[in-house]
mmCIF file of C-alpha atoms and ligand atoms in Angstrom:
data_model
loop_
_atom_site.group_PDB
_atom_site.id
_atom_site.type_symbol
_atom_site.label_atom_id
_atom_site.label_comp_id
_atom_site.label_asym_id
_atom_site.label_seq_id
_atom_site.Cartn_x
_atom_site.Cartn_y
_atom_site.Cartn_z
ATOM 1 C CA UNK A 1 -11.523 -19.483 -0.901
ATOM 2 C CA UNK A 2 -7.923 -18.774 -1.800
ATOM 3 C CA UNK A 3 -6.943 -15.150 -2.214
ATOM 4 C CA UNK A 4 -7.088 -13.863 -5.787
ATOM 5 C CA UNK A 5 -4.940 -11.324 -7.583
ATOM 6 C CA UNK A 6 -7.234 -8.334 -8.270
ATOM 7 C CA UNK A 7 -7.214 -6.856 -11.750
ATOM 8 C CA UNK A 8 -5.365 -3.600 -12.100
ATOM 9 C CA UNK A 9 -8.171 -0.984 -12.447
ATOM 10 C CA UNK A 10 -6.359 0.778 -15.327
ATOM 11 C CA UNK A 11 -3.844 -0.017 -18.058
ATOM 12 C CA UNK A 12 -0.184 -0.622 -17.232
ATOM 13 C CA UNK A 13 0.769 2.631 -18.962
ATOM 14 C CA UNK A 14 -2.031 4.708 -17.388
ATOM 15 C CA UNK A 15 0.205 6.266 -14.745
ATOM 16 C CA UNK A 16 2.918 7.409 -17.128
ATOM 17 C CA UNK A 17 5.027 9.458 -16.980
ATOM 18 C CA UNK A 18 5.082 9.184 -13.177
ATOM 19 C CA UNK A 19 5.223 5.374 -13.148
ATOM 20 C CA UNK A 20 6.257 3.517 -16.306
ATOM 21 C CA UNK A 21 4.300 0.637 -17.829
ATOM 22 C CA UNK A 22 7.008 -1.987 -17.324
ATOM 23 C CA UNK A 23 7.281 -1.191 -13.635
ATOM 24 C CA UNK A 24 3.508 -1.503 -13.282
ATOM 25 C CA UNK A 25 3.356 -4.787 -15.197
ATOM 26 C CA UNK A 26 6.157 -6.441 -13.237
ATOM 27 C CA UNK A 27 4.866 -5.033 -9.964
ATOM 28 C CA UNK A 28 1.304 -6.258 -10.437
ATOM 29 C CA UNK A 29 1.716 -9.442 -12.474
ATOM 30 C CA UNK A 30 4.819 -10.789 -10.739
ATOM 31 C CA UNK A 31 5.356 -9.196 -7.327
ATOM 32 C CA UNK A 32 1.726 -8.973 -6.244
ATOM 33 C CA UNK A 33 0.925 -12.365 -7.785
ATOM 34 C CA UNK A 34 3.785 -13.935 -5.826
ATOM 35 C CA UNK A 35 2.395 -12.539 -2.558
ATOM 36 C CA UNK A 36 -1.020 -14.024 -3.381
ATOM 37 C CA UNK A 37 0.417 -17.406 -4.367
ATOM 38 C CA UNK A 38 2.720 -17.603 -1.351
ATOM 39 C CA UNK A 39 -0.018 -16.578 1.088
ATOM 40 C CA UNK A 40 -2.333 -19.232 -0.361
ATOM 41 C CA UNK A 41 0.388 -21.878 -0.148
ATOM 42 C CA UNK A 42 1.102 -21.008 3.497
ATOM 43 C CA UNK A 43 -2.566 -21.062 4.539
ATOM 44 C CA UNK A 44 -3.667 -24.124 2.532
ATOM 45 C CA UNK A 45 -4.898 -26.903 4.772
ATOM 46 C CA UNK A 46 -5.006 -24.725 7.898
ATOM 47 C CA UNK A 47 -8.047 -23.473 9.815
ATOM 48 C CA UNK A 48 -7.436 -20.097 8.174
ATOM 49 C CA UNK A 49 -7.688 -21.145 4.529
ATOM 50 C CA UNK A 50 -11.200 -19.711 4.129
ATOM 51 C CA UNK A 51 -10.599 -16.538 6.130
ATOM 52 C CA UNK A 52 -10.505 -13.096 4.596
ATOM 53 C CA UNK A 53 -7.150 -11.405 4.266
ATOM 54 C CA UNK A 54 -8.300 -8.813 6.835
ATOM 55 C CA UNK A 55 -9.170 -11.556 9.357
ATOM 56 C CA UNK A 56 -5.771 -13.137 8.875
ATOM 57 C CA UNK A 57 -3.871 -9.868 9.228
ATOM 58 C CA UNK A 58 -5.728 -8.718 12.335
ATOM 59 C CA UNK A 59 -5.122 -12.071 14.072
ATOM 60 C CA UNK A 60 -1.481 -12.758 13.250
ATOM 61 C CA UNK A 61 -0.803 -13.795 16.863
ATOM 62 C CA UNK A 62 -3.183 -16.722 16.370
ATOM 63 C CA UNK A 63 -1.571 -17.978 13.156
ATOM 64 C CA UNK A 64 0.501 -21.145 13.733
ATOM 65 C CA UNK A 65 4.147 -20.399 14.528
ATOM 66 C CA UNK A 66 5.507 -22.298 11.536
ATOM 67 C CA UNK A 67 3.674 -20.177 8.958
ATOM 68 C CA UNK A 68 3.204 -16.882 10.813
ATOM 69 C CA UNK A 69 6.104 -15.069 9.165
ATOM 70 C CA UNK A 70 5.174 -16.297 5.672
ATOM 71 C CA UNK A 71 1.587 -15.192 6.257
ATOM 72 C CA UNK A 72 2.605 -11.828 7.703
ATOM 73 C CA UNK A 73 4.825 -11.097 4.701
ATOM 74 C CA UNK A 74 2.650 -12.480 1.922
ATOM 75 C CA UNK A 75 -0.912 -11.813 3.116
ATOM 76 C CA UNK A 76 0.422 -8.387 4.119
ATOM 77 C CA UNK A 77 1.875 -7.936 0.645
ATOM 78 C CA UNK A 78 -1.450 -8.936 -0.928
ATOM 79 C CA UNK A 79 -3.476 -6.508 1.193
ATOM 80 C CA UNK A 80 -1.015 -3.622 0.855
ATOM 81 C CA UNK A 81 -0.785 -3.885 -2.918
ATOM 82 C CA UNK A 82 -4.560 -4.225 -3.319
ATOM 83 C CA UNK A 83 -4.866 -0.857 -1.552
ATOM 84 C CA UNK A 84 -1.957 0.628 -3.511
ATOM 85 C CA UNK A 85 -3.541 0.036 -6.945
ATOM 86 C CA UNK A 86 -6.800 1.596 -5.749
ATOM 87 C CA UNK A 87 -5.338 4.787 -4.344
ATOM 88 C CA UNK A 88 -3.629 5.620 -7.629
ATOM 89 C CA UNK A 89 -5.275 6.551 -10.921
ATOM 90 C CA UNK A 90 -4.728 8.139 -14.313
ATOM 91 C CA UNK A 91 -6.694 11.266 -13.361
ATOM 92 C CA UNK A 92 -4.915 11.670 -10.060
ATOM 93 C CA UNK A 93 -3.385 14.567 -8.221
ATOM 94 C CA UNK A 94 -4.929 17.799 -7.029
ATOM 95 C CA UNK A 95 -6.299 18.287 -3.552
ATOM 96 C CA UNK A 96 -8.865 16.258 -1.597
ATOM 97 C CA UNK A 97 -12.168 17.915 -0.723
ATOM 98 C CA UNK A 98 -15.021 17.089 1.597
ATOM 99 C CA UNK A 99 -14.577 15.553 5.024
ATOM 100 C CA UNK A 100 -11.088 14.262 4.228
ATOM 101 C CA UNK A 101 -9.904 17.668 3.041
ATOM 102 C CA UNK A 102 -11.224 19.264 6.226
ATOM 103 C CA UNK A 103 -9.635 16.607 8.439
ATOM 104 C CA UNK A 104 -6.271 17.023 6.698
ATOM 105 C CA UNK A 105 -6.424 20.798 7.168
ATOM 106 C CA UNK A 106 -7.244 20.535 10.863
ATOM 107 C CA UNK A 107 -4.733 17.738 11.572
ATOM 108 C CA UNK A 108 -1.727 18.704 9.447
ATOM 109 C CA UNK A 109 -2.340 22.354 8.501
ATOM 110 C CA UNK A 110 -2.556 21.804 4.746
ATOM 111 C CA UNK A 111 -2.430 19.148 2.049
ATOM 112 C CA UNK A 112 1.146 20.206 1.304
ATOM 113 C CA UNK A 113 2.083 19.601 4.947
ATOM 114 C CA UNK A 114 0.462 16.173 4.828
ATOM 115 C CA UNK A 115 2.297 15.244 1.610
ATOM 116 C CA UNK A 116 5.603 16.346 3.127
ATOM 117 C CA UNK A 117 4.988 14.240 6.223
ATOM 118 C CA UNK A 118 4.007 11.099 4.282
ATOM 119 C CA UNK A 119 6.920 11.496 1.868
ATOM 120 C CA UNK A 120 9.366 12.100 4.709
ATOM 121 C CA UNK A 121 8.241 8.932 6.480
ATOM 122 C CA UNK A 122 8.844 7.038 3.236
ATOM 123 C CA UNK A 123 12.266 8.576 2.693
ATOM 124 C CA UNK A 124 13.288 7.717 6.254
ATOM 125 C CA UNK A 125 12.104 4.112 6.041
ATOM 126 C CA UNK A 126 15.408 2.247 5.833
ATOM 127 C CA UNK A 127 15.353 -0.626 3.358
ATOM 128 C CA UNK A 128 11.979 -1.756 2.058
ATOM 129 C CA UNK A 129 8.560 -0.819 3.319
ATOM 130 C CA UNK A 130 5.610 1.505 3.071
ATOM 131 C CA UNK A 131 4.525 4.977 4.136
ATOM 132 C CA UNK A 132 0.918 5.458 5.201
ATOM 133 C CA UNK A 133 -1.929 7.788 6.031
ATOM 134 C CA UNK A 134 -4.150 5.943 8.503
ATOM 135 C CA UNK A 135 -7.206 6.531 10.662
ATOM 136 C CA UNK A 136 -6.361 5.641 14.242
ATOM 137 C CA UNK A 137 -8.936 6.144 16.980
ATOM 138 C CA UNK A 138 -10.947 8.296 14.590
ATOM 139 C CA UNK A 139 -8.016 10.637 13.850
ATOM 140 C CA UNK A 140 -5.623 10.896 10.911
ATOM 141 C CA UNK A 141 -2.027 9.841 11.459
ATOM 142 C CA UNK A 142 1.087 9.203 9.353
ATOM 143 C CA UNK A 143 3.272 6.162 9.857
ATOM 144 C CA UNK A 144 5.619 3.847 8.010
ATOM 145 C CA UNK A 145 6.101 0.093 8.184
ATOM 146 C CA UNK A 146 8.981 -2.217 7.214
ATOM 147 C CA UNK A 147 8.741 -5.021 4.656
ATOM 148 C CA UNK A 148 5.086 -5.934 3.995
ATOM 149 C CA UNK A 149 3.883 -5.191 7.496
ATOM 150 C CA UNK A 150 0.516 -3.476 7.346
ATOM 151 C CA UNK A 151 -0.941 -0.897 9.758
ATOM 152 C CA UNK A 152 -4.114 -2.990 9.653
ATOM 153 C CA UNK A 153 -2.356 -5.423 11.990
ATOM 154 C CA UNK A 154 -1.822 -2.570 14.456
ATOM 155 C CA UNK A 155 -5.512 -1.769 14.721
ATOM 156 C CA UNK A 156 -5.549 1.234 12.407
ATOM 157 C CA UNK A 157 -7.459 1.773 9.161
ATOM 158 C CA UNK A 158 -5.004 2.613 6.352
ATOM 159 C CA UNK A 159 -6.542 4.955 3.778
ATOM 160 C CA UNK A 160 -3.449 5.770 1.662
ATOM 161 C CA UNK A 161 -0.246 3.801 1.273
ATOM 162 C CA UNK A 162 2.839 4.287 -0.881
ATOM 163 C CA UNK A 163 5.109 1.359 -1.669
ATOM 164 C CA UNK A 164 8.744 2.410 -1.168
ATOM 165 C CA UNK A 165 10.324 -0.923 -2.093
ATOM 166 C CA UNK A 166 12.852 -0.379 -4.880
ATOM 167 C CA UNK A 167 10.749 -2.613 -7.161
ATOM 168 C CA UNK A 168 8.115 0.161 -7.105
ATOM 169 C CA UNK A 169 10.372 2.803 -8.644
ATOM 170 C CA UNK A 170 13.831 1.552 -9.635
ATOM 171 C CA UNK A 171 13.339 1.445 -13.435
ATOM 172 C CA UNK A 172 12.164 5.054 -13.553
ATOM 173 C CA UNK A 173 13.989 6.619 -10.653
ATOM 174 C CA UNK A 174 16.909 4.291 -9.813
ATOM 175 C CA UNK A 175 18.024 5.158 -6.262
ATOM 176 C CA UNK A 176 16.093 8.450 -6.123
ATOM 177 C CA UNK A 177 13.285 7.539 -3.743
ATOM 178 C CA UNK A 178 12.517 11.210 -2.930
ATOM 179 C CA UNK A 179 11.922 11.968 -6.635
ATOM 180 C CA UNK A 180 9.551 8.990 -6.920
ATOM 181 C CA UNK A 181 7.628 10.128 -3.855
ATOM 182 C CA UNK A 182 7.363 13.688 -5.169
ATOM 183 C CA UNK A 183 6.024 12.415 -8.503
ATOM 184 C CA UNK A 184 3.676 9.934 -6.811
ATOM 185 C CA UNK A 185 1.360 12.700 -5.619
ATOM 186 C CA UNK A 186 0.492 13.347 -9.278
ATOM 187 C CA UNK A 187 -1.204 9.935 -9.466
ATOM 188 C CA UNK A 188 -2.923 9.885 -6.061
ATOM 189 C CA UNK A 189 -6.642 9.102 -6.392
ATOM 190 C CA UNK A 190 -8.123 11.311 -3.674
ATOM 191 C CA UNK A 191 -11.654 10.066 -4.387
ATOM 192 C CA UNK A 192 -10.578 6.548 -3.402
ATOM 193 C CA UNK A 193 -8.744 7.831 -0.323
ATOM 194 C CA UNK A 194 -11.805 9.901 0.678
ATOM 195 C CA UNK A 195 -14.084 6.888 0.349
ATOM 196 C CA UNK A 196 -11.780 4.918 2.635
ATOM 197 C CA UNK A 197 -11.677 7.819 5.091
ATOM 198 C CA UNK A 198 -15.445 8.097 5.239
ATOM 199 C CA UNK A 199 -15.822 4.333 5.758
ATOM 200 C CA UNK A 200 -13.203 4.404 8.524
ATOM 201 C CA UNK A 201 -14.835 7.218 10.522
ATOM 202 C CA UNK A 202 -18.486 6.290 10.006
HETATM 203 MN MN1 MN B 1 5.475 -3.639 -4.106
#
């Protein structure tokens, strides 16, 4: 089964004013679609063409040399963006509760401390990439990756990821990545992040 572009779970304009409708439409319909199409083209006719995107990304060392980079970039892009749409929402923001809220408090001190750490990792990522909250060995950790590399390939379970490629924010924020990151926390869907946390630690 080739990979498929997932539907955006809300309207293009649902995240305004933090993220404008045109950015969302181009990002989902063109950028994410291109990752899906390019990953499918790279994997077609190989032993991996029926594998899940998670199987592919956790076994990159076994992907044939000639397509490994295309698969890493494009299957990674597909997986990362699929997570990204889910961890945002029109009723976002606020603070997480439950087990995730408790784990954030004990690991980082407070939600504000966590946000600062995730945003800082995104600001410091030179060029294009992502900043992440992951579960690693049962514990929360913050990391960033270049390009479309995904922490999934490093054996962690990403539960929140913010795209810091310019295509994610340039129309609304131009070169001001810190302003985009600050605004992003107003669209975070903590319920989705909590569900991922609970699945990762169970
Ligand atoms: Mn993107």
